[in-house]
Amino acid sequence: MRIDIITVLPELLESPLSHSIIKRAKDKGLAEINFVNLRDFTTDKRRTVDDYQYGGDAGMVMMIEPVDKAISYLKSQRDYDEIIYTSPDGERFNQKIANELSLKGNIIILCGHYKGIDHRIREHLITREISIGDYVLTGGELAAAVITDSVVRLLPGAMSDNESALSDSFQDGLLAPPIYTRPADYKGWKVPEILLSGNDAAIDKWQFEQSLERTKLLRPELL
Ligand code: ADE
């Protein structure tokens, strides 16, 4: 899978996408993550990507021309399955969308900045708009990093068996059960007896019941 992220701040994306499972997925050739600097598609000396809003309201707007040029350039190199714009008014990101995106071949993520982007970009160039939650970030980079991280870790081979996504919260529509490691007794705070029993069937049953219980308690709307 290839993800091209169009941004004015590639530095913001480098560290979050250079470690752990994501680094491994890139090293194994499962995912190619490429940063495209929007300023490389400007024509003026100051490499301007924003301008004043029509209508007189406060706040700068990302201009259509550099974005169109960046997307056209990428599209001239290969086909894309999805061109995503990260925005607080997009559809709310969740594990289902992460699963869906992990099945795509090539995607572009456009990171918004300033007050937002010229609406014609959304009308004519973007295929999907995604929000990572009902709050406003300074720019779309952190949202793009969240989306990319959650998608790339799902690629077959990205995780080892014991990191498997199958036991993640939300993967089966439930929150994950509680987990523990040694010591079995810390200051009298004990690991549930069942997990030490060696009885796999009983452990599976307990974990499922715990998942159900936690989901009912913390996120009943998921059920
Ligand atoms: N850009 C600014 N805020 C955002 C959010 N909540 N989700 C996605 N992109 C954003």
JSON list of C-alpha atoms and ligand atoms in Angstrom, two decimals:
[
{"chain": "A", "resi": 1, "resn": "MET", "atom": "CA", "xyz": [0.00, 0.00, 0.00]},
{"chain": "A", "resi": 2, "resn": "ARG", "atom": "CA", "xyz": [1.15, 3.53, -0.69]},
{"chain": "A", "resi": 3, "resn": "ILE", "atom": "CA", "xyz": [0.05, 6.62, 1.23]},
{"chain": "A", "resi": 4, "resn": "ASP", "atom": "CA", "xyz": [0.98, 10.07, -0.06]},
{"chain": "A", "resi": 5, "resn": "ILE", "atom": "CA", "xyz": [0.43, 12.82, 2.48]},
{"chain": "A", "resi": 6, "resn": "ILE", "atom": "CA", "xyz": [0.21, 16.36, 1.13]},
{"chain": "A", "resi": 7, "resn": "THR", "atom": "CA", "xyz": [1.26, 18.82, 3.81]},
{"chain": "A", "resi": 8, "resn": "VAL", "atom": "CA", "xyz": [2.92, 22.17, 4.52]},
{"chain": "A", "resi": 9, "resn": "LEU", "atom": "CA", "xyz": [4.60, 20.64, 7.60]},
{"chain": "A", "resi": 10, "resn": "PRO", "atom": "CA", "xyz": [6.21, 17.29, 6.72]},
{"chain": "A", "resi": 11, "resn": "GLU", "atom": "CA", "xyz": [8.37, 17.61, 9.89]},
{"chain": "A", "resi": 12, "resn": "LEU", "atom": "CA", "xyz": [5.23, 17.11, 11.99]},
{"chain": "A", "resi": 13, "resn": "LEU", "atom": "CA", "xyz": [4.61, 13.71, 10.38]},
{"chain": "A", "resi": 14, "resn": "GLU", "atom": "CA", "xyz": [8.11, 12.28, 10.28]},
{"chain": "A", "resi": 15, "resn": "SER", "atom": "CA", "xyz": [8.52, 11.11, 13.88]},
{"chain": "A", "resi": 16, "resn": "PRO", "atom": "CA", "xyz": [5.05, 9.63, 14.46]},
{"chain": "A", "resi": 17, "resn": "LEU", "atom": "CA", "xyz": [5.42, 7.47, 11.34]},
{"chain": "A", "resi": 18, "resn": "SER", "atom": "CA", "xyz": [9.02, 6.30, 11.87]},
{"chain": "A", "resi": 19, "resn": "HIS", "atom": "CA", "xyz": [8.84, 3.89, 14.78]},
{"chain": "A", "resi": 20, "resn": "SER", "atom": "CA", "xyz": [7.67, 0.50, 15.99]},
{"chain": "A", "resi": 21, "resn": "ILE", "atom": "CA", "xyz": [5.11, -1.38, 13.86]},
{"chain": "A", "resi": 22, "resn": "ILE", "atom": "CA", "xyz": [4.92, 1.40, 11.26]},
{"chain": "A", "resi": 23, "resn": "LYS", "atom": "CA", "xyz": [8.68, 1.44, 10.77]},
{"chain": "A", "resi": 24, "resn": "ARG", "atom": "CA", "xyz": [8.66, -2.35, 10.45]},
{"chain": "A", "resi": 25, "resn": "ALA", "atom": "CA", "xyz": [5.84, -2.25, 7.87]},
{"chain": "A", "resi": 26, "resn": "LYS", "atom": "CA", "xyz": [7.83, 0.29, 5.84]},
{"chain": "A", "resi": 27, "resn": "ASP", "atom": "CA", "xyz": [11.09, -1.68, 6.17]},
{"chain": "A", "resi": 28, "resn": "LYS", "atom": "CA", "xyz": [9.32, -4.85, 5.01]},
{"chain": "A", "resi": 29, "resn": "GLY", "atom": "CA", "xyz": [7.96, -3.00, 1.98]},
{"chain": "A", "resi": 30, "resn": "LEU", "atom": "CA", "xyz": [4.32, -3.45, 3.09]},
{"chain": "A", "resi": 31, "resn": "ALA", "atom": "CA", "xyz": [3.68, 0.28, 3.15]},
{"chain": "A", "resi": 32, "resn": "GLU", "atom": "CA", "xyz": [5.28, 3.21, 1.42]},
{"chain": "A", "resi": 33, "resn": "ILE", "atom": "CA", "xyz": [4.54, 6.50, 3.18]},
{"chain": "A", "resi": 34, "resn": "ASN", "atom": "CA", "xyz": [5.52, 9.56, 1.22]},
{"chain": "A", "resi": 35, "resn": "PHE", "atom": "CA", "xyz": [5.32, 13.22, 2.24]},
{"chain": "A", "resi": 36, "resn": "VAL", "atom": "CA", "xyz": [4.56, 15.76, -0.47]},
{"chain": "A", "resi": 37, "resn": "ASN", "atom": "CA", "xyz": [5.40, 19.36, 0.43]},
{"chain": "A", "resi": 38, "resn": "LEU", "atom": "CA", "xyz": [2.59, 21.55, -0.86]},
{"chain": "A", "resi": 39, "resn": "ARG", "atom": "CA", "xyz": [5.00, 24.49, -1.19]},
{"chain": "A", "resi": 40, "resn": "ASP", "atom": "CA", "xyz": [6.82, 22.60, -3.97]},
{"chain": "A", "resi": 41, "resn": "PHE", "atom": "CA", "xyz": [3.73, 23.25, -6.11]},
{"chain": "A", "resi": 42, "resn": "THR", "atom": "CA", "xyz": [3.70, 27.04, -5.77]},
{"chain": "A", "resi": 43, "resn": "THR", "atom": "CA", "xyz": [5.02, 29.48, -8.35]},
{"chain": "A", "resi": 44, "resn": "ASP", "atom": "CA", "xyz": [5.79, 32.61, -6.32]},
{"chain": "A", "resi": 45, "resn": "LYS", "atom": "CA", "xyz": [9.05, 33.41, -4.52]},
{"chain": "A", "resi": 46, "resn": "ARG", "atom": "CA", "xyz": [7.51, 33.16, -1.05]},
{"chain": "A", "resi": 47, "resn": "ARG", "atom": "CA", "xyz": [6.00, 29.73, -1.84]},
{"chain": "A", "resi": 48, "resn": "THR", "atom": "CA", "xyz": [2.58, 30.94, -0.72]},
{"chain": "A", "resi": 49, "resn": "VAL", "atom": "CA", "xyz": [-0.17, 28.36, -0.23]},
{"chain": "A", "resi": 50, "resn": "ASP", "atom": "CA", "xyz": [-2.86, 30.50, 1.45]},
{"chain": "A", "resi": 51, "resn": "ASP", "atom": "CA", "xyz": [-4.81, 33.68, 0.77]},
{"chain": "A", "resi": 52, "resn": "TYR", "atom": "CA", "xyz": [-7.53, 35.91, 2.27]},
{"chain": "A", "resi": 53, "resn": "GLN", "atom": "CA", "xyz": [-11.11, 34.66, 2.37]},
{"chain": "A", "resi": 54, "resn": "TYR", "atom": "CA", "xyz": [-13.68, 35.97, -0.11]},
{"chain": "A", "resi": 55, "resn": "GLY", "atom": "CA", "xyz": [-16.47, 37.60, 1.86]},
{"chain": "A", "resi": 56, "resn": "GLY", "atom": "CA", "xyz": [-14.18, 39.34, 4.31]},
{"chain": "A", "resi": 57, "resn": "ASP", "atom": "CA", "xyz": [-14.24, 36.88, 7.22]},
{"chain": "A", "resi": 58, "resn": "ALA", "atom": "CA", "xyz": [-11.10, 36.45, 9.31]},
{"chain": "A", "resi": 59, "resn": "GLY", "atom": "CA", "xyz": [-8.70, 33.55, 8.67]},
{"chain": "A", "resi": 60, "resn": "MET", "atom": "CA", "xyz": [-6.61, 32.47, 5.72]},
{"chain": "A", "resi": 61, "resn": "VAL", "atom": "CA", "xyz": [-7.69, 29.80, 3.24]},
{"chain": "A", "resi": 62, "resn": "MET", "atom": "CA", "xyz": [-5.59, 27.17, 1.50]},
{"chain": "A", "resi": 63, "resn": "MET", "atom": "CA", "xyz": [-5.55, 28.02, -2.22]},
{"chain": "A", "resi": 64, "resn": "ILE", "atom": "CA", "xyz": [-6.82, 25.64, -4.87]},
{"chain": "A", "resi": 65, "resn": "GLU", "atom": "CA", "xyz": [-3.95, 25.89, -7.38]},
{"chain": "A", "resi": 66, "resn": "PRO", "atom": "CA", "xyz": [-1.05, 24.34, -5.40]},
{"chain": "A", "resi": 67, "resn": "VAL", "atom": "CA", "xyz": [-3.37, 21.58, -4.11]},
{"chain": "A", "resi": 68, "resn": "ASP", "atom": "CA", "xyz": [-4.67, 20.84, -7.62]},
{"chain": "A", "resi": 69, "resn": "LYS", "atom": "CA", "xyz": [-1.12, 20.74, -8.97]},
{"chain": "A", "resi": 70, "resn": "ALA", "atom": "CA", "xyz": [0.10, 18.44, -6.20]},
{"chain": "A", "resi": 71, "resn": "ILE", "atom": "CA", "xyz": [-2.82, 16.04, -6.67]},
{"chain": "A", "resi": 72, "resn": "SER", "atom": "CA", "xyz": [-2.49, 16.14, -10.49]},
{"chain": "A", "resi": 73, "resn": "TYR", "atom": "CA", "xyz": [1.21, 15.39, -10.20]},
{"chain": "A", "resi": 74, "resn": "LEU", "atom": "CA", "xyz": [0.57, 12.37, -7.96]},
{"chain": "A", "resi": 75, "resn": "LYS", "atom": "CA", "xyz": [-2.25, 11.15, -10.21]},
{"chain": "A", "resi": 76, "resn": "SER", "atom": "CA", "xyz": [0.06, 11.35, -13.23]},
{"chain": "A", "resi": 77, "resn": "GLN", "atom": "CA", "xyz": [2.35, 8.84, -11.48]},
{"chain": "A", "resi": 78, "resn": "ARG", "atom": "CA", "xyz": [-0.27, 6.24, -10.48]},
{"chain": "A", "resi": 79, "resn": "ASP", "atom": "CA", "xyz": [-3.97, 5.67, -9.84]},
{"chain": "A", "resi": 80, "resn": "TYR", "atom": "CA", "xyz": [-5.43, 6.43, -6.42]},
{"chain": "A", "resi": 81, "resn": "ASP", "atom": "CA", "xyz": [-8.33, 4.65, -4.71]},
{"chain": "A", "resi": 82, "resn": "GLU", "atom": "CA", "xyz": [-9.13, 7.50, -2.36]},
{"chain": "A", "resi": 83, "resn": "ILE", "atom": "CA", "xyz": [-8.19, 11.17, -1.93]},
{"chain": "A", "resi": 84, "resn": "ILE", "atom": "CA", "xyz": [-8.87, 12.03, 1.68]},
{"chain": "A", "resi": 85, "resn": "TYR", "atom": "CA", "xyz": [-9.10, 15.46, 3.29]},
{"chain": "A", "resi": 86, "resn": "THR", "atom": "CA", "xyz": [-8.68, 15.61, 7.06]},
{"chain": "A", "resi": 87, "resn": "SER", "atom": "CA", "xyz": [-11.20, 18.00, 8.54]},
{"chain": "A", "resi": 88, "resn": "PRO", "atom": "CA", "xyz": [-13.20, 18.33, 11.77]},
{"chain": "A", "resi": 89, "resn": "ASP", "atom": "CA", "xyz": [-16.43, 18.27, 9.74]},
{"chain": "A", "resi": 90, "resn": "GLY", "atom": "CA", "xyz": [-15.65, 15.00, 7.94]},
{"chain": "A", "resi": 91, "resn": "GLU", "atom": "CA", "xyz": [-17.09, 11.57, 8.77]},
{"chain": "A", "resi": 92, "resn": "ARG", "atom": "CA", "xyz": [-15.92, 10.36, 12.17]},
{"chain": "A", "resi": 93, "resn": "PHE", "atom": "CA", "xyz": [-12.93, 8.01, 11.92]},
{"chain": "A", "resi": 94, "resn": "ASN", "atom": "CA", "xyz": [-13.25, 4.57, 13.52]},
{"chain": "A", "resi": 95, "resn": "GLN", "atom": "CA", "xyz": [-11.84, 1.05, 13.29]},
{"chain": "A", "resi": 96, "resn": "LYS", "atom": "CA", "xyz": [-14.29, 0.11, 10.53]},
{"chain": "A", "resi": 97, "resn": "ILE", "atom": "CA", "xyz": [-12.93, 2.89, 8.29]},
{"chain": "A", "resi": 98, "resn": "ALA", "atom": "CA", "xyz": [-9.35, 1.91, 9.22]},
{"chain": "A", "resi": 99, "resn": "ASN", "atom": "CA", "xyz": [-10.11, -1.67, 8.12]},
{"chain": "A", "resi": 100, "resn": "GLU", "atom": "CA", "xyz": [-11.67, -0.41, 4.90]},
{"chain": "A", "resi": 101, "resn": "LEU", "atom": "CA", "xyz": [-8.71, 1.85, 4.06]},
{"chain": "A", "resi": 102, "resn": "SER", "atom": "CA", "xyz": [-6.20, -0.93, 4.80]},
{"chain": "A", "resi": 103, "resn": "LEU", "atom": "CA", "xyz": [-7.64, -2.80, 1.80]},
{"chain": "A", "resi": 104, "resn": "LYS", "atom": "CA", "xyz": [-6.86, 0.04, -0.63]},
{"chain": "A", "resi": 105, "resn": "GLY", "atom": "CA", "xyz": [-3.83, 0.19, -2.89]},
{"chain": "A", "resi": 106, "resn": "ASN", "atom": "CA", "xyz": [-2.88, 3.87, -3.07]},
{"chain": "A", "resi": 107, "resn": "ILE", "atom": "CA", "xyz": [-4.35, 6.77, -1.14]},
{"chain": "A", "resi": 108, "resn": "ILE", "atom": "CA", "xyz": [-3.65, 10.48, -0.82]},
{"chain": "A", "resi": 109, "resn": "ILE", "atom": "CA", "xyz": [-4.27, 12.36, 2.42]},
{"chain": "A", "resi": 110, "resn": "LEU", "atom": "CA", "xyz": [-4.47, 16.14, 2.16]},
{"chain": "A", "resi": 111, "resn": "CYS", "atom": "CA", "xyz": [-3.79, 17.94, 5.45]},
{"chain": "A", "resi": 112, "resn": "GLY", "atom": "CA", "xyz": [-5.77, 21.12, 5.91]},
{"chain": "A", "resi": 113, "resn": "HIS", "atom": "CA", "xyz": [-4.35, 24.27, 7.52]},
{"chain": "A", "resi": 114, "resn": "TYR", "atom": "CA", "xyz": [-5.31, 27.84, 8.35]},
{"chain": "A", "resi": 115, "resn": "LYS", "atom": "CA", "xyz": [-9.09, 28.35, 8.38]},
{"chain": "A", "resi": 116, "resn": "GLY", "atom": "CA", "xyz": [-9.54, 25.51, 5.91]},
{"chain": "A", "resi": 117, "resn": "ILE", "atom": "CA", "xyz": [-9.28, 24.87, 2.18]},
{"chain": "A", "resi": 118, "resn": "ASP", "atom": "CA", "xyz": [-10.99, 26.47, -0.81]},
{"chain": "A", "resi": 119, "resn": "HIS", "atom": "CA", "xyz": [-14.30, 24.61, -1.00]},
{"chain": "A", "resi": 120, "resn": "ARG", "atom": "CA", "xyz": [-13.81, 23.80, -4.69]},
{"chain": "A", "resi": 121, "resn": "ILE", "atom": "CA", "xyz": [-11.03, 21.39, -3.65]},
{"chain": "A", "resi": 122, "resn": "ARG", "atom": "CA", "xyz": [-13.58, 19.49, -1.59]},
{"chain": "A", "resi": 123, "resn": "GLU", "atom": "CA", "xyz": [-16.13, 19.53, -4.39]},
{"chain": "A", "resi": 124, "resn": "HIS", "atom": "CA", "xyz": [-13.88, 18.52, -7.26]},
{"chain": "A", "resi": 125, "resn": "LEU", "atom": "CA", "xyz": [-10.74, 16.79, -6.00]},
{"chain": "A", "resi": 126, "resn": "ILE", "atom": "CA", "xyz": [-11.48, 15.05, -2.70]},
{"chain": "A", "resi": 127, "resn": "THR", "atom": "CA", "xyz": [-13.24, 11.65, -2.53]},
{"chain": "A", "resi": 128, "resn": "ARG", "atom": "CA", "xyz": [-13.58, 11.33, 1.25]},
{"chain": "A", "resi": 129, "resn": "GLU", "atom": "CA", "xyz": [-13.42, 13.67, 4.27]},
{"chain": "A", "resi": 130, "resn": "ILE", "atom": "CA", "xyz": [-12.40, 12.29, 7.65]},
{"chain": "A", "resi": 131, "resn": "SER", "atom": "CA", "xyz": [-12.46, 13.76, 11.15]},
{"chain": "A", "resi": 132, "resn": "ILE", "atom": "CA", "xyz": [-10.64, 12.08, 14.04]},
{"chain": "A", "resi": 133, "resn": "GLY", "atom": "CA", "xyz": [-12.99, 13.63, 16.62]},
{"chain": "A", "resi": 134, "resn": "ASP", "atom": "CA", "xyz": [-15.14, 16.58, 17.59]},
{"chain": "A", "resi": 135, "resn": "TYR", "atom": "CA", "xyz": [-12.34, 19.01, 18.40]},
{"chain": "A", "resi": 136, "resn": "VAL", "atom": "CA", "xyz": [-10.23, 21.31, 16.26]},
{"chain": "A", "resi": 137, "resn": "LEU", "atom": "CA", "xyz": [-6.52, 20.73, 15.67]},
{"chain": "A", "resi": 138, "resn": "THR", "atom": "CA", "xyz": [-4.11, 23.36, 14.37]},
{"chain": "A", "resi": 139, "resn": "GLY", "atom": "CA", "xyz": [-3.71, 21.39, 11.17]},
{"chain": "A", "resi": 140, "resn": "GLY", "atom": "CA", "xyz": [-4.57, 18.06, 9.59]},
{"chain": "A", "resi": 141, "resn": "GLU", "atom": "CA", "xyz": [-1.10, 16.50, 10.11]},
{"chain": "A", "resi": 142, "resn": "LEU", "atom": "CA", "xyz": [-1.83, 14.88, 13.47]},
{"chain": "A", "resi": 143, "resn": "ALA", "atom": "CA", "xyz": [-5.09, 13.52, 12.06]},
{"chain": "A", "resi": 144, "resn": "ALA", "atom": "CA", "xyz": [-3.23, 12.16, 9.00]},
{"chain": "A", "resi": 145, "resn": "ALA", "atom": "CA", "xyz": [-0.70, 10.51, 11.33]},
{"chain": "A", "resi": 146, "resn": "VAL", "atom": "CA", "xyz": [-3.51, 8.90, 13.35]},
{"chain": "A", "resi": 147, "resn": "ILE", "atom": "CA", "xyz": [-5.24, 7.60, 10.22]},
{"chain": "A", "resi": 148, "resn": "THR", "atom": "CA", "xyz": [-1.99, 6.34, 8.67]},
{"chain": "A", "resi": 149, "resn": "ASP", "atom": "CA", "xyz": [-0.85, 4.62, 11.88]},
{"chain": "A", "resi": 150, "resn": "SER", "atom": "CA", "xyz": [-4.15, 2.83, 12.42]},
{"chain": "A", "resi": 151, "resn": "VAL", "atom": "CA", "xyz": [-4.33, 1.71, 8.77]},
{"chain": "A", "resi": 152, "resn": "VAL", "atom": "CA", "xyz": [-0.71, 0.59, 8.27]},
{"chain": "A", "resi": 153, "resn": "ARG", "atom": "CA", "xyz": [-0.62, -1.56, 11.41]},
{"chain": "A", "resi": 154, "resn": "LEU", "atom": "CA", "xyz": [-3.50, -3.59, 9.93]},
{"chain": "A", "resi": 155, "resn": "LEU", "atom": "CA", "xyz": [-1.60, -4.58, 6.79]},
{"chain": "A", "resi": 156, "resn": "PRO", "atom": "CA", "xyz": [-0.99, -8.34, 6.69]},
{"chain": "A", "resi": 157, "resn": "GLY", "atom": "CA", "xyz": [2.52, -8.99, 8.02]},
{"chain": "A", "resi": 158, "resn": "ALA", "atom": "CA", "xyz": [2.86, -5.64, 9.81]},
{"chain": "A", "resi": 159, "resn": "MET", "atom": "CA", "xyz": [2.22, -7.21, 13.20]},
{"chain": "A", "resi": 160, "resn": "SER", "atom": "CA", "xyz": [3.56, -10.46, 14.58]},
{"chain": "A", "resi": 161, "resn": "ASP", "atom": "CA", "xyz": [1.06, -13.11, 15.79]},
{"chain": "A", "resi": 162, "resn": "ASN", "atom": "CA", "xyz": [1.20, -11.94, 19.38]},
{"chain": "A", "resi": 163, "resn": "GLU", "atom": "CA", "xyz": [0.53, -8.33, 18.40]},
{"chain": "A", "resi": 164, "resn": "SER", "atom": "CA", "xyz": [-2.36, -9.46, 16.23]},
{"chain": "A", "resi": 165, "resn": "ALA", "atom": "CA", "xyz": [-5.03, -6.90, 15.43]},
{"chain": "A", "resi": 166, "resn": "LEU", "atom": "CA", "xyz": [-7.66, -9.56, 16.03]},
{"chain": "A", "resi": 167, "resn": "SER", "atom": "CA", "xyz": [-7.46, -8.94, 19.78]},
{"chain": "A", "resi": 168, "resn": "ASP", "atom": "CA", "xyz": [-7.64, -5.13, 19.48]},
{"chain": "A", "resi": 169, "resn": "SER", "atom": "CA", "xyz": [-10.49, -3.15, 20.97]},
{"chain": "A", "resi": 170, "resn": "PHE", "atom": "CA", "xyz": [-13.20, -2.46, 18.35]},
{"chain": "A", "resi": 171, "resn": "GLN", "atom": "CA", "xyz": [-11.94, -5.14, 15.94]},
{"chain": "A", "resi": 172, "resn": "ASP", "atom": "CA", "xyz": [-14.89, -7.39, 16.89]},
{"chain": "A", "resi": 173, "resn": "GLY", "atom": "CA", "xyz": [-17.11, -4.47, 17.90]},
{"chain": "A", "resi": 174, "resn": "LEU", "atom": "CA", "xyz": [-16.16, -4.83, 21.60]},
{"chain": "A", "resi": 175, "resn": "LEU", "atom": "CA", "xyz": [-13.58, -3.25, 23.90]},
{"chain": "A", "resi": 176, "resn": "ALA", "atom": "CA", "xyz": [-10.58, -5.46, 24.66]},
{"chain": "A", "resi": 177, "resn": "PRO", "atom": "CA", "xyz": [-10.55, -7.40, 27.96]},
{"chain": "A", "resi": 178, "resn": "PRO", "atom": "CA", "xyz": [-8.17, -6.36, 30.76]},
{"chain": "A", "resi": 179, "resn": "ILE", "atom": "CA", "xyz": [-4.60, -7.68, 30.39]},
{"chain": "A", "resi": 180, "resn": "TYR", "atom": "CA", "xyz": [-1.84, -8.37, 32.92]},
{"chain": "A", "resi": 181, "resn": "THR", "atom": "CA", "xyz": [1.83, -9.34, 33.17]},
{"chain": "A", "resi": 182, "resn": "ARG", "atom": "CA", "xyz": [4.19, -10.50, 35.93]},
{"chain": "A", "resi": 183, "resn": "PRO", "atom": "CA", "xyz": [4.22, -10.37, 38.89]},
{"chain": "A", "resi": 184, "resn": "ALA", "atom": "CA", "xyz": [0.97, -12.27, 39.57]},
{"chain": "A", "resi": 185, "resn": "ASP", "atom": "CA", "xyz": [0.72, -10.54, 42.94]},
{"chain": "A", "resi": 186, "resn": "TYR", "atom": "CA", "xyz": [1.87, -6.94, 43.42]},
{"chain": "A", "resi": 187, "resn": "LYS", "atom": "CA", "xyz": [1.26, -5.42, 46.86]},
{"chain": "A", "resi": 188, "resn": "GLY", "atom": "CA", "xyz": [-1.63, -7.86, 47.21]},
{"chain": "A", "resi": 189, "resn": "TRP", "atom": "CA", "xyz": [-3.19, -6.69, 43.90]},
{"chain": "A", "resi": 190, "resn": "LYS", "atom": "CA", "xyz": [-3.72, -10.02, 42.22]},
{"chain": "A", "resi": 191, "resn": "VAL", "atom": "CA", "xyz": [-4.01, -11.09, 38.58]},
{"chain": "A", "resi": 192, "resn": "PRO", "atom": "CA", "xyz": [-7.36, -12.90, 38.12]},
{"chain": "A", "resi": 193, "resn": "GLU", "atom": "CA", "xyz": [-6.86, -16.58, 39.04]},
{"chain": "A", "resi": 194, "resn": "ILE", "atom": "CA", "xyz": [-8.37, -17.83, 35.77]},
{"chain": "A", "resi": 195, "resn": "LEU", "atom": "CA", "xyz": [-5.50, -16.35, 33.70]},
{"chain": "A", "resi": 196, "resn": "LEU", "atom": "CA", "xyz": [-3.01, -18.49, 35.62]},
{"chain": "A", "resi": 197, "resn": "SER", "atom": "CA", "xyz": [-5.05, -21.69, 35.18]},
{"chain": "A", "resi": 198, "resn": "GLY", "atom": "CA", "xyz": [-3.63, -22.78, 31.81]},
{"chain": "A", "resi": 199, "resn": "ASN", "atom": "CA", "xyz": [-7.18, -23.66, 30.71]},
{"chain": "A", "resi": 200, "resn": "ASP", "atom": "CA", "xyz": [-7.37, -21.95, 27.29]},
{"chain": "A", "resi": 201, "resn": "ALA", "atom": "CA", "xyz": [-11.10, -22.52, 26.77]},
{"chain": "A", "resi": 202, "resn": "ALA", "atom": "CA", "xyz": [-11.95, -21.10, 30.19]},
{"chain": "A", "resi": 203, "resn": "ILE", "atom": "CA", "xyz": [-9.61, -18.13, 29.60]},
{"chain": "A", "resi": 204, "resn": "ASP", "atom": "CA", "xyz": [-11.24, -17.39, 26.20]},
{"chain": "A", "resi": 205, "resn": "LYS", "atom": "CA", "xyz": [-14.67, -17.50, 27.83]},
{"chain": "A", "resi": 206, "resn": "TRP", "atom": "CA", "xyz": [-13.56, -15.19, 30.68]},
{"chain": "A", "resi": 207, "resn": "GLN", "atom": "CA", "xyz": [-11.97, -12.72, 28.25]},
{"chain": "A", "resi": 208, "resn": "PHE", "atom": "CA", "xyz": [-15.11, -12.61, 26.12]},
{"chain": "A", "resi": 209, "resn": "GLU", "atom": "CA", "xyz": [-17.28, -12.00, 29.19]},
{"chain": "A", "resi": 210, "resn": "GLN", "atom": "CA", "xyz": [-14.92, -9.24, 30.35]},
{"chain": "A", "resi": 211, "resn": "SER", "atom": "CA", "xyz": [-15.01, -7.62, 26.88]},
{"chain": "A", "resi": 212, "resn": "LEU", "atom": "CA", "xyz": [-18.79, -7.67, 26.93]},
{"chain": "A", "resi": 213, "resn": "GLU", "atom": "CA", "xyz": [-18.92, -6.33, 30.48]},
{"chain": "A", "resi": 214, "resn": "ARG", "atom": "CA", "xyz": [-16.48, -3.46, 29.79]},
{"chain": "A", "resi": 215, "resn": "THR", "atom": "CA", "xyz": [-18.29, -2.55, 26.56]},
{"chain": "A", "resi": 216, "resn": "LYS", "atom": "CA", "xyz": [-21.66, -2.49, 28.36]},
{"chain": "A", "resi": 217, "resn": "LEU", "atom": "CA", "xyz": [-20.20, -0.30, 31.08]},
{"chain": "A", "resi": 218, "resn": "LEU", "atom": "CA", "xyz": [-17.96, 2.08, 29.10]},
{"chain": "A", "resi": 219, "resn": "ARG", "atom": "CA", "xyz": [-19.32, 2.13, 25.53]},
{"chain": "A", "resi": 220, "resn": "PRO", "atom": "CA", "xyz": [-22.87, 0.72, 25.55]},
{"chain": "A", "resi": 221, "resn": "GLU", "atom": "CA", "xyz": [-23.62, 2.34, 22.19]},
{"chain": "A", "resi": 222, "resn": "LEU", "atom": "CA", "xyz": [-21.23, -0.16, 20.53]},
{"chain": "A", "resi": 223, "resn": "LEU", "atom": "CA", "xyz": [-23.49, -3.10, 21.41]},
{"chain": "B", "resi": 1, "resn": "ADE", "atom": "N1", "xyz": [-8.10, 19.16, 11.29]},
{"chain": "B", "resi": 1, "resn": "ADE", "atom": "C1", "xyz": [-8.36, 19.95, 12.34]},
{"chain": "B", "resi": 1, "resn": "ADE", "atom": "N2", "xyz": [-9.08, 19.30, 13.26]},
{"chain": "B", "resi": 1, "resn": "ADE", "atom": "C2", "xyz": [-9.27, 18.05, 12.78]},
{"chain": "B", "resi": 1, "resn": "ADE", "atom": "C3", "xyz": [-9.96, 16.90, 13.27]},
{"chain": "B", "resi": 1, "resn": "ADE", "atom": "N3", "xyz": [-10.59, 16.90, 14.44]},
{"chain": "B", "resi": 1, "resn": "ADE", "atom": "N4", "xyz": [-9.97, 15.79, 12.51]},
{"chain": "B", "resi": 1, "resn": "ADE", "atom": "C4", "xyz": [-9.35, 15.80, 11.31]},
{"chain": "B", "resi": 1, "resn": "ADE", "atom": "N5", "xyz": [-8.70, 16.84, 10.81]},
{"chain": "B", "resi": 1, "resn": "ADE", "atom": "C5", "xyz": [-8.66, 17.96, 11.53]}
]
